[in-house]
Amino acid sequence: MVAVATPPKEAARKAEAPTAFGGYWRRNQLKLAPWLFLAPGAAMFLLYVIFPIVQSFQISFYEWDGLGAKEWVGLRNYEELWWDDAFYTSLRNNVIWLVLYLLAIPAGLFIALFLNQTVAGIRIYKSLFFFPFVISQVVVGLVFAWFYDPTFGLFNELLGVFGLGPVAVLGDPDLVTYGIIAAGLWPQTAYCMILYLTGLNAVDPEQIEAGRLDGAKGWRMLWYVVLPQLRPATFIAFVVTIIGALRSFDLVSVMTAGGPFGESRVLAYYMFEVALSEYGFRMGYGAAIAVVLFLIMMIYIAFFLTKMYRDEKGV
Amino acid sequence: MPIAKTTLAALAAATMLVGLAGPASAQQEPLTGDLRIFLDTSNPAPRATMEDMIARFQEMHPDLAIETTIIDREAYKTQLRNFLSANAPDVATWHAGNRMAPYVEAGLLEDVSDLWDEETSRLLASSKASMTIDGKQWGVPYTYYQWGVYYREDLFQQYGLSEPETWDQFKDNCQTLLDNGVKCFAIGTKFLWTAAGWFDYINLRTNGYEFHMDLTAGRVPWTDERVRATFANWRELIDMNAYIDNHTSYSWQEALPFMVQGDAAMYLMGNFVVAPLREAGLTDDQIGFHQFPAIDDSIPMAEDAPTDTFHIPAQAQNKEAARAFLRYVVDAENQSIINAQLGQLPINSAATIEDDEFLAEGFEMLSNAHALAQFFDRDAPAEMAKAGMEGFQEFMVRPDNLDAILQRLERVRQRVY
């Protein structure tokens, strides 16, 4: 802060011959500087985030194939959504994703606690556990698609050992969403694990020591001493996992393309299918789906922002 | 200034003279400038064929700078509308029928009716209707191929089966195979369109070509009794367990091993299935082909035969060269060469057909066909096609949902048309 407050030479020279603008600048420099620094980022944000959002709202009131003239249809796209079975399937799947994806948080915490030791070669184990987060989601999808293959896949070989199967996970309308979520949990767990490992580094050893003197160990130690200190990590893990679940798209696209008969669709994929895929090109309808997804996300974003705001004010 | 004007006038006059001289001499004029060609023929064999063809065209027109871009077949489908409306090439591949309709309606394709003079129209007669919208032609065809039932001849011999001509024989064959632990049909419905082949054929055989066209054109409700009759026939096969298990997990290629290993005996597919079957080690003695059998004797037999085409985008820069290229594409000699390489059938009736048992059989079948359908997703508009194919796949897994499926399709029909 001090560095900013000291007027640079340039400003000092200007102060000698004050113009109307120079005087204004000098008086408000502290207030204006942050906005100047923010300007490029804010411009990008406006152009590539806010503007498309507004545009999506706008397009959702039109019937448009992306080529010809737009036709104003008012709320008809939303009315159609109301009657669209595929939309409810996607919505239901999004909810399933949202709930099951949260498993990544306790799983990540568990692995982090397990790996938070000083043993020879622990870094290798940590890297191995973190590895799935590094590879592309598309590759994860492909690997799991092979794993699930009903005739040649490892999964059914494993089931065979117990005298079960074969099960066509990705071909079965009842199982397919769970199969894809399981694939998604693999990298997401690694992500949460890393967040917790970083958080564990910051755990105060003195408090642990104090807890130990008071006779806390095992679950009680974890619950009353360690977890409260991990709260920031938990919060971030919660946010990224929820956002990750809501924007799930790539795994669905790679593993099943929404099939069989649309049973594994999620909102983001359905939007893509309707608006941009081979048989789609209904921009208005796609935009309407995007708007719904945006509003759902908005709940979490609002929660996230108010929490941040309150925490910052608390400091 | 006056000098420049005179030059311009002279140039204009010269251009007009060339224009007036007519196509005969225009073809003699050497072509210059750039010719940008976009292709969706990304599989190895068609890719090589097209590159060959363009190389031969280049030899004829050495002054032309030809630039070829080959785009992955699936990606091409989504990119087409982008590059047609901005930065269009001079020539682009696509499909006939309803698949080109949105682009014609949006004014993105060039009217090439002038290429369809009397002689060309006679030679390409079989596909003229599918290239025509509003009485004009919007591209030229270069190949088509038959659909039908490919089967394991050796398995048929082993179990004493013969090529079926009626629906009952077809089912009897299937029952014999099932009794011996062999599935009747390989199919992979992951990408949906394979199921549409079955719908096309059973509907064409149950209700006939005219009805099928009415249905895909949206003139018949999906809840019609005749549509139900089609699904009832289809259900007979489904209830027999005639199809391989878990077909929703496979693409059509991934379902091939079932036929190659003899776990399934038949595959309803386009002629492009022959090449991968041969590559997988089956000899021609082991592969047989027969027409999809009749279900109702009173209905004339129509076939699926999708046509692939070349078009000139409306925004093309070098339309003169593009027209010359399209003229070359439909040329009988050229079509003989490229279709021999593609393993498909030439559209030009003066072209010769490669000596291949499947092509010969297919050509004979198509020549005697009552009419040719393009394929479900090319006859029906895109949205209807998508909903329809999804419904077919669902029906193959859960035939009891038929009522719900048909009602859904009917809702889509009322919105789309």
mmCIF file of N, CA and C in Angstrom, chain B residues 158-250:
data_model
loop_
_atom_site.group_PDB
_atom_site.id
_atom_site.type_symbol
_atom_site.label_atom_id
_atom_site.label_comp_id
_atom_site.label_asym_id
_atom_site.label_seq_id
_atom_site.Cartn_x
_atom_site.Cartn_y
_atom_site.Cartn_z
ATOM 1 N N GLN B 158 -23.546 -74.676 -43.090
ATOM 2 C CA GLN B 158 -23.424 -75.588 -41.958
ATOM 3 C C GLN B 158 -24.788 -75.969 -41.393
ATOM 4 N N TYR B 159 -25.699 -75.014 -41.359
ATOM 5 C CA TYR B 159 -27.015 -75.301 -40.774
ATOM 6 C C TYR B 159 -28.087 -75.510 -41.839
ATOM 7 N N GLY B 160 -27.639 -75.663 -43.086
ATOM 8 C CA GLY B 160 -28.570 -75.986 -44.156
ATOM 9 C C GLY B 160 -29.577 -74.886 -44.466
ATOM 10 N N LEU B 161 -29.119 -73.644 -44.410
ATOM 11 C CA LEU B 161 -30.037 -72.538 -44.677
ATOM 12 C C LEU B 161 -29.823 -72.022 -46.094
ATOM 13 N N SER B 162 -30.852 -71.396 -46.645
ATOM 14 C CA SER B 162 -30.696 -70.759 -47.946
ATOM 15 C C SER B 162 -31.189 -69.321 -47.856
ATOM 16 N N GLU B 163 -30.829 -68.516 -48.868
ATOM 17 C CA GLU B 163 -31.221 -67.110 -48.856
ATOM 18 C C GLU B 163 -32.739 -67.002 -48.786
ATOM 19 N N PRO B 164 -33.276 -66.288 -47.815
ATOM 20 C CA PRO B 164 -34.739 -66.237 -47.650
ATOM 21 C C PRO B 164 -35.380 -65.289 -48.660
ATOM 22 N N GLU B 165 -36.584 -65.629 -49.085
ATOM 23 C CA GLU B 165 -37.309 -64.725 -49.975
ATOM 24 C C GLU B 165 -38.554 -64.186 -49.302
ATOM 25 N N THR B 166 -38.979 -64.859 -48.262
ATOM 26 C CA THR B 166 -40.156 -64.358 -47.541
ATOM 27 C C THR B 166 -39.786 -64.104 -46.090
ATOM 28 N N TRP B 167 -40.646 -63.358 -45.446
ATOM 29 C CA TRP B 167 -40.464 -63.009 -44.044
ATOM 30 C C TRP B 167 -40.416 -64.265 -43.188
ATOM 31 N N ASP B 168 -41.277 -65.247 -43.526
ATOM 32 C CA ASP B 168 -41.311 -66.476 -42.732
ATOM 33 C C ASP B 168 -40.005 -67.255 -42.859
ATOM 34 N N GLN B 169 -39.492 -67.336 -44.091
ATOM 35 C CA GLN B 169 -38.202 -68.021 -44.261
ATOM 36 C C GLN B 169 -37.104 -67.307 -43.479
ATOM 37 N N PHE B 170 -37.181 -65.974 -43.517
ATOM 38 C CA PHE B 170 -36.213 -65.141 -42.821
ATOM 39 C C PHE B 170 -36.213 -65.499 -41.332
ATOM 40 N N LYS B 171 -37.431 -65.583 -40.765
ATOM 41 C CA LYS B 171 -37.539 -65.901 -39.340
ATOM 42 C C LYS B 171 -37.156 -67.353 -39.053
ATOM 43 N N ASP B 172 -37.517 -68.257 -39.998
ATOM 44 C CA ASP B 172 -37.143 -69.673 -39.809
ATOM 45 C C ASP B 172 -35.629 -69.822 -39.767
ATOM 46 N N ASN B 173 -34.952 -69.147 -40.717
ATOM 47 C CA ASN B 173 -33.486 -69.154 -40.725
ATOM 48 C C ASN B 173 -32.961 -68.721 -39.362
ATOM 49 N N CYS B 174 -33.554 -67.650 -38.909
ATOM 50 C CA CYS B 174 -33.099 -67.050 -37.658
ATOM 51 C C CYS B 174 -33.296 -68.031 -36.506
ATOM 52 N N GLN B 175 -34.457 -68.681 -36.486
ATOM 53 C CA GLN B 175 -34.745 -69.618 -35.395
ATOM 54 C C GLN B 175 -33.730 -70.755 -35.392
ATOM 55 N N THR B 176 -33.422 -71.266 -36.603
ATOM 56 C CA THR B 176 -32.433 -72.349 -36.682
ATOM 57 C C THR B 176 -31.099 -71.906 -36.101
ATOM 58 N N LEU B 177 -30.700 -70.687 -36.475
ATOM 59 C CA LEU B 177 -29.426 -70.186 -35.962
ATOM 60 C C LEU B 177 -29.468 -70.076 -34.440
ATOM 61 N N LEU B 178 -30.572 -69.521 -33.928
ATOM 62 C CA LEU B 178 -30.684 -69.337 -32.479
ATOM 63 C C LEU B 178 -30.641 -70.686 -31.765
ATOM 64 N N ASP B 179 -31.297 -71.697 -32.374
ATOM 65 C CA ASP B 179 -31.301 -73.019 -31.755
ATOM 66 C C ASP B 179 -29.890 -73.588 -31.670
ATOM 67 N N ASN B 180 -29.025 -73.112 -32.577
ATOM 68 C CA ASN B 180 -27.643 -73.601 -32.561
ATOM 69 C C ASN B 180 -26.703 -72.657 -31.818
ATOM 70 N N GLY B 181 -27.306 -71.741 -31.082
ATOM 71 C CA GLY B 181 -26.464 -70.859 -30.263
ATOM 72 C C GLY B 181 -25.797 -69.742 -31.019
ATOM 73 N N VAL B 182 -26.304 -69.413 -32.211
ATOM 74 C CA VAL B 182 -25.750 -68.299 -32.975
ATOM 75 C C VAL B 182 -26.806 -67.208 -33.050
ATOM 76 N N LYS B 183 -26.421 -65.984 -32.727
ATOM 77 C CA LYS B 183 -27.359 -64.881 -32.863
ATOM 78 C C LYS B 183 -27.598 -64.609 -34.340
ATOM 79 N N CYS B 184 -28.803 -64.131 -34.672
ATOM 80 C CA CYS B 184 -29.083 -63.890 -36.092
ATOM 81 C C CYS B 184 -28.365 -62.650 -36.598
ATOM 82 N N PHE B 185 -28.508 -61.536 -35.865
ATOM 83 C CA PHE B 185 -28.059 -60.268 -36.420
ATOM 84 C C PHE B 185 -27.047 -59.566 -35.527
ATOM 85 N N ALA B 186 -25.946 -59.182 -36.154
ATOM 86 C CA ALA B 186 -25.028 -58.263 -35.489
ATOM 87 C C ALA B 186 -25.558 -56.854 -35.722
ATOM 88 N N ILE B 187 -25.471 -56.022 -34.718
ATOM 89 C CA ILE B 187 -25.855 -54.620 -34.881
ATOM 90 C C ILE B 187 -25.249 -53.839 -33.723
ATOM 91 N N GLY B 188 -24.819 -52.613 -33.982
ATOM 92 C CA GLY B 188 -24.342 -51.734 -32.912
ATOM 93 C C GLY B 188 -25.127 -50.441 -33.007
ATOM 94 N N THR B 189 -25.905 -50.139 -31.984
ATOM 95 C CA THR B 189 -26.808 -48.988 -32.103
ATOM 96 C C THR B 189 -26.329 -47.776 -31.313
ATOM 97 N N LYS B 190 -25.042 -47.789 -30.903
ATOM 98 C CA LYS B 190 -24.547 -46.673 -30.094
ATOM 99 C C LYS B 190 -24.770 -45.339 -30.805
ATOM 100 N N PHE B 191 -24.532 -45.305 -32.115
ATOM 101 C CA PHE B 191 -24.713 -44.062 -32.858
ATOM 102 C C PHE B 191 -26.038 -44.035 -33.609
ATOM 103 N N LEU B 192 -26.970 -44.836 -33.163
ATOM 104 C CA LEU B 192 -28.389 -44.774 -33.535
ATOM 105 C C LEU B 192 -28.750 -45.126 -34.968
ATOM 106 N N TRP B 193 -27.976 -44.639 -35.968
ATOM 107 C CA TRP B 193 -28.478 -44.745 -37.343
ATOM 108 C C TRP B 193 -28.630 -46.183 -37.825
ATOM 109 N N THR B 194 -27.852 -47.102 -37.231
ATOM 110 C CA THR B 194 -27.972 -48.495 -37.672
ATOM 111 C C THR B 194 -29.374 -49.032 -37.425
ATOM 112 N N ALA B 195 -30.011 -48.590 -36.331
ATOM 113 C CA ALA B 195 -31.368 -49.042 -36.047
ATOM 114 C C ALA B 195 -32.333 -48.511 -37.100
ATOM 115 N N ALA B 196 -32.025 -47.320 -37.654
ATOM 116 C CA ALA B 196 -32.891 -46.750 -38.678
ATOM 117 C C ALA B 196 -32.904 -47.612 -39.934
ATOM 118 N N GLY B 197 -31.787 -48.306 -40.225
ATOM 119 C CA GLY B 197 -31.756 -49.208 -41.367
ATOM 120 C C GLY B 197 -32.824 -50.285 -41.233
ATOM 121 N N TRP B 198 -32.951 -50.811 -40.044
ATOM 122 C CA TRP B 198 -33.975 -51.831 -39.795
ATOM 123 C C TRP B 198 -35.362 -51.256 -39.930
ATOM 124 N N PHE B 199 -35.565 -50.073 -39.391
ATOM 125 C CA PHE B 199 -36.893 -49.470 -39.513
ATOM 126 C C PHE B 199 -37.220 -49.236 -40.982
ATOM 127 N N ASP B 200 -36.254 -48.653 -41.714
ATOM 128 C CA ASP B 200 -36.479 -48.391 -43.139
ATOM 129 C C ASP B 200 -36.952 -49.647 -43.845
ATOM 130 N N TYR B 201 -36.199 -50.728 -43.668
ATOM 131 C CA TYR B 201 -36.510 -51.932 -44.438
ATOM 132 C C TYR B 201 -37.824 -52.561 -44.017
ATOM 133 N N ILE B 202 -38.062 -52.653 -42.715
ATOM 134 C CA ILE B 202 -39.314 -53.298 -42.304
ATOM 135 C C ILE B 202 -40.505 -52.433 -42.715
ATOM 136 N N ASN B 203 -40.335 -51.111 -42.656
ATOM 137 C CA ASN B 203 -41.436 -50.243 -43.088
ATOM 138 C C ASN B 203 -41.629 -50.297 -44.601
ATOM 139 N N LEU B 204 -40.525 -50.301 -45.336
ATOM 140 C CA LEU B 204 -40.633 -50.386 -46.802
ATOM 141 C C LEU B 204 -41.320 -51.690 -47.217
ATOM 142 N N ARG B 205 -41.052 -52.760 -46.484
ATOM 143 C CA ARG B 205 -41.629 -54.059 -46.841
ATOM 144 C C ARG B 205 -43.046 -54.222 -46.294
ATOM 145 N N THR B 206 -43.365 -53.531 -45.199
ATOM 146 C CA THR B 206 -44.701 -53.668 -44.615
ATOM 147 C C THR B 206 -45.690 -52.726 -45.290
ATOM 148 N N ASN B 207 -45.244 -51.489 -45.543
ATOM 149 C CA ASN B 207 -46.179 -50.483 -46.041
ATOM 150 C C ASN B 207 -45.812 -49.909 -47.403
ATOM 151 N N GLY B 208 -44.640 -50.208 -47.888
ATOM 152 C CA GLY B 208 -44.271 -49.747 -49.223
ATOM 153 C C GLY B 208 -43.587 -48.396 -49.245
ATOM 154 N N TYR B 209 -42.949 -48.141 -50.400
ATOM 155 C CA TYR B 209 -42.130 -46.949 -50.581
ATOM 156 C C TYR B 209 -42.935 -45.662 -50.406
ATOM 157 N N GLU B 210 -44.125 -45.615 -51.016
ATOM 158 C CA GLU B 210 -44.901 -44.367 -50.998
ATOM 159 C C GLU B 210 -45.260 -43.983 -49.555
ATOM 160 N N PHE B 211 -45.664 -44.995 -48.790
ATOM 161 C CA PHE B 211 -45.994 -44.726 -47.396
ATOM 162 C C PHE B 211 -44.758 -44.260 -46.624
ATOM 163 N N HIS B 212 -43.643 -44.929 -46.883
ATOM 164 C CA HIS B 212 -42.406 -44.570 -46.187
ATOM 165 C C HIS B 212 -42.035 -43.118 -46.472
ATOM 166 N N MET B 213 -42.188 -42.716 -47.729
ATOM 167 C CA MET B 213 -41.870 -41.332 -48.100
ATOM 168 C C MET B 213 -42.844 -40.360 -47.442
ATOM 169 N N ASP B 214 -44.128 -40.756 -47.390
ATOM 170 C CA ASP B 214 -45.110 -39.897 -46.724
ATOM 171 C C ASP B 214 -44.767 -39.736 -45.248
ATOM 172 N N LEU B 215 -44.334 -40.828 -44.647
ATOM 173 C CA LEU B 215 -44.010 -40.789 -43.218
ATOM 174 C C LEU B 215 -42.799 -39.897 -42.961
ATOM 175 N N THR B 216 -41.736 -40.095 -43.766
ATOM 176 C CA THR B 216 -40.536 -39.295 -43.536
ATOM 177 C C THR B 216 -40.758 -37.839 -43.936
ATOM 178 N N ALA B 217 -41.758 -37.587 -44.779
ATOM 179 C CA ALA B 217 -42.048 -36.206 -45.157
ATOM 180 C C ALA B 217 -43.067 -35.583 -44.212
ATOM 181 N N GLY B 218 -43.473 -36.323 -43.189
ATOM 182 C CA GLY B 218 -44.338 -35.743 -42.170
ATOM 183 C C GLY B 218 -45.812 -35.719 -42.536
ATOM 184 N N ARG B 219 -46.200 -36.468 -43.570
ATOM 185 C CA ARG B 219 -47.602 -36.421 -43.989
ATOM 186 C C ARG B 219 -48.470 -37.461 -43.291
ATOM 187 N N VAL B 220 -47.836 -38.372 -42.528
ATOM 188 C CA VAL B 220 -48.580 -39.416 -41.826
ATOM 189 C C VAL B 220 -48.239 -39.325 -40.349
ATOM 190 N N PRO B 221 -49.236 -39.405 -39.458
ATOM 191 C CA PRO B 221 -48.910 -39.395 -38.032
ATOM 192 C C PRO B 221 -48.193 -40.673 -37.620
ATOM 193 N N TRP B 222 -47.295 -40.543 -36.652
ATOM 194 C CA TRP B 222 -46.548 -41.709 -36.189
ATOM 195 C C TRP B 222 -47.443 -42.679 -35.436
ATOM 196 N N THR B 223 -48.591 -42.201 -34.993
ATOM 197 C CA THR B 223 -49.489 -43.081 -34.248
ATOM 198 C C THR B 223 -50.406 -43.872 -35.183
ATOM 199 N N ASP B 224 -50.180 -43.728 -36.499
ATOM 200 C CA ASP B 224 -50.979 -44.440 -37.492
ATOM 201 C C ASP B 224 -50.865 -45.959 -37.289
ATOM 202 N N GLU B 225 -51.984 -46.661 -37.573
ATOM 203 C CA GLU B 225 -51.990 -48.121 -37.411
ATOM 204 C C GLU B 225 -50.923 -48.803 -38.265
ATOM 205 N N ARG B 226 -50.665 -48.233 -39.458
ATOM 206 C CA ARG B 226 -49.705 -48.874 -40.363
ATOM 207 C C ARG B 226 -48.287 -48.798 -39.789
ATOM 208 N N VAL B 227 -47.995 -47.710 -39.073
ATOM 209 C CA VAL B 227 -46.684 -47.625 -38.418
ATOM 210 C C VAL B 227 -46.600 -48.693 -37.330
ATOM 211 N N ARG B 228 -47.693 -48.861 -36.617
ATOM 212 C CA ARG B 228 -47.726 -49.899 -35.574
ATOM 213 C C ARG B 228 -47.492 -51.290 -36.166
ATOM 214 N N ALA B 229 -48.047 -51.497 -37.374
ATOM 215 C CA ALA B 229 -47.852 -52.799 -38.030
ATOM 216 C C ALA B 229 -46.367 -53.040 -38.286
ATOM 217 N N THR B 230 -45.665 -51.984 -38.706
ATOM 218 C CA THR B 230 -44.219 -52.098 -38.931
ATOM 219 C C THR B 230 -43.515 -52.524 -37.647
ATOM 220 N N PHE B 231 -43.855 -51.823 -36.559
ATOM 221 C CA PHE B 231 -43.183 -52.142 -35.293
ATOM 222 C C PHE B 231 -43.565 -53.538 -34.801
ATOM 223 N N ALA B 232 -44.804 -53.965 -35.101
ATOM 224 C CA ALA B 232 -45.212 -55.314 -34.698
ATOM 225 C C ALA B 232 -44.352 -56.358 -35.396
ATOM 226 N N ASN B 233 -44.079 -56.124 -36.696
ATOM 227 C CA ASN B 233 -43.210 -57.060 -37.422
ATOM 228 C C ASN B 233 -41.801 -57.056 -36.833
ATOM 229 N N TRP B 234 -41.330 -55.860 -36.541
ATOM 230 C CA TRP B 234 -39.980 -55.727 -35.991
ATOM 231 C C TRP B 234 -39.909 -56.461 -34.662
ATOM 232 N N ARG B 235 -40.989 -56.330 -33.891
ATOM 233 C CA ARG B 235 -40.998 -56.915 -32.561
ATOM 234 C C ARG B 235 -40.865 -58.439 -32.608
ATOM 235 N N GLU B 236 -41.366 -59.052 -33.695
ATOM 236 C CA GLU B 236 -41.225 -60.502 -33.810
ATOM 237 C C GLU B 236 -39.753 -60.904 -33.700
ATOM 238 N N LEU B 237 -38.896 -60.104 -34.365
ATOM 239 C CA LEU B 237 -37.454 -60.413 -34.301
ATOM 240 C C LEU B 237 -36.896 -60.132 -32.908
ATOM 241 N N ILE B 238 -37.352 -59.012 -32.329
ATOM 242 C CA ILE B 238 -36.824 -58.640 -31.016
ATOM 243 C C ILE B 238 -37.211 -59.685 -29.976
ATOM 244 N N ASP B 239 -38.467 -60.152 -30.052
ATOM 245 C CA ASP B 239 -38.918 -61.153 -29.081
ATOM 246 C C ASP B 239 -38.213 -62.493 -29.252
ATOM 247 N N MET B 240 -37.719 -62.732 -30.472
ATOM 248 C CA MET B 240 -36.956 -63.977 -30.683
ATOM 249 C C MET B 240 -35.557 -63.877 -30.086
ATOM 250 N N ASN B 241 -35.171 -62.670 -29.663
ATOM 251 C CA ASN B 241 -33.789 -62.437 -29.232
ATOM 252 C C ASN B 241 -32.828 -62.558 -30.391
ATOM 253 N N ALA B 242 -33.260 -62.055 -31.541
ATOM 254 C CA ALA B 242 -32.482 -62.254 -32.760
ATOM 255 C C ALA B 242 -31.223 -61.404 -32.805
ATOM 256 N N TYR B 243 -31.241 -60.259 -32.100
ATOM 257 C CA TYR B 243 -30.095 -59.345 -32.165
ATOM 258 C C TYR B 243 -29.082 -59.678 -31.076
ATOM 259 N N ILE B 244 -27.835 -59.311 -31.320
ATOM 260 C CA ILE B 244 -26.806 -59.551 -30.305
ATOM 261 C C ILE B 244 -27.155 -58.754 -29.040
ATOM 262 N N ASP B 245 -26.699 -59.257 -27.899
ATOM 263 C CA ASP B 245 -26.958 -58.569 -26.636
ATOM 264 C C ASP B 245 -26.136 -57.290 -26.559
ATOM 265 N N ASN B 246 -26.625 -56.363 -25.759
ATOM 266 C CA ASN B 246 -25.878 -55.132 -25.444
ATOM 267 C C ASN B 246 -25.510 -54.307 -26.672
ATOM 268 N N HIS B 247 -26.357 -54.339 -27.703
ATOM 269 C CA HIS B 247 -25.972 -53.619 -28.921
ATOM 270 C C HIS B 247 -25.904 -52.117 -28.714
ATOM 271 N N THR B 248 -26.532 -51.611 -27.634
ATOM 272 C CA THR B 248 -26.458 -50.165 -27.408
ATOM 273 C C THR B 248 -25.052 -49.717 -27.025
ATOM 274 N N SER B 249 -24.185 -50.678 -26.672
ATOM 275 C CA SER B 249 -22.826 -50.311 -26.268
ATOM 276 C C SER B 249 -21.873 -50.189 -27.446
ATOM 277 N N TYR B 250 -22.295 -50.643 -28.626
ATOM 278 C CA TYR B 250 -21.334 -50.730 -29.725
ATOM 279 C C TYR B 250 -21.646 -49.786 -30.870
#
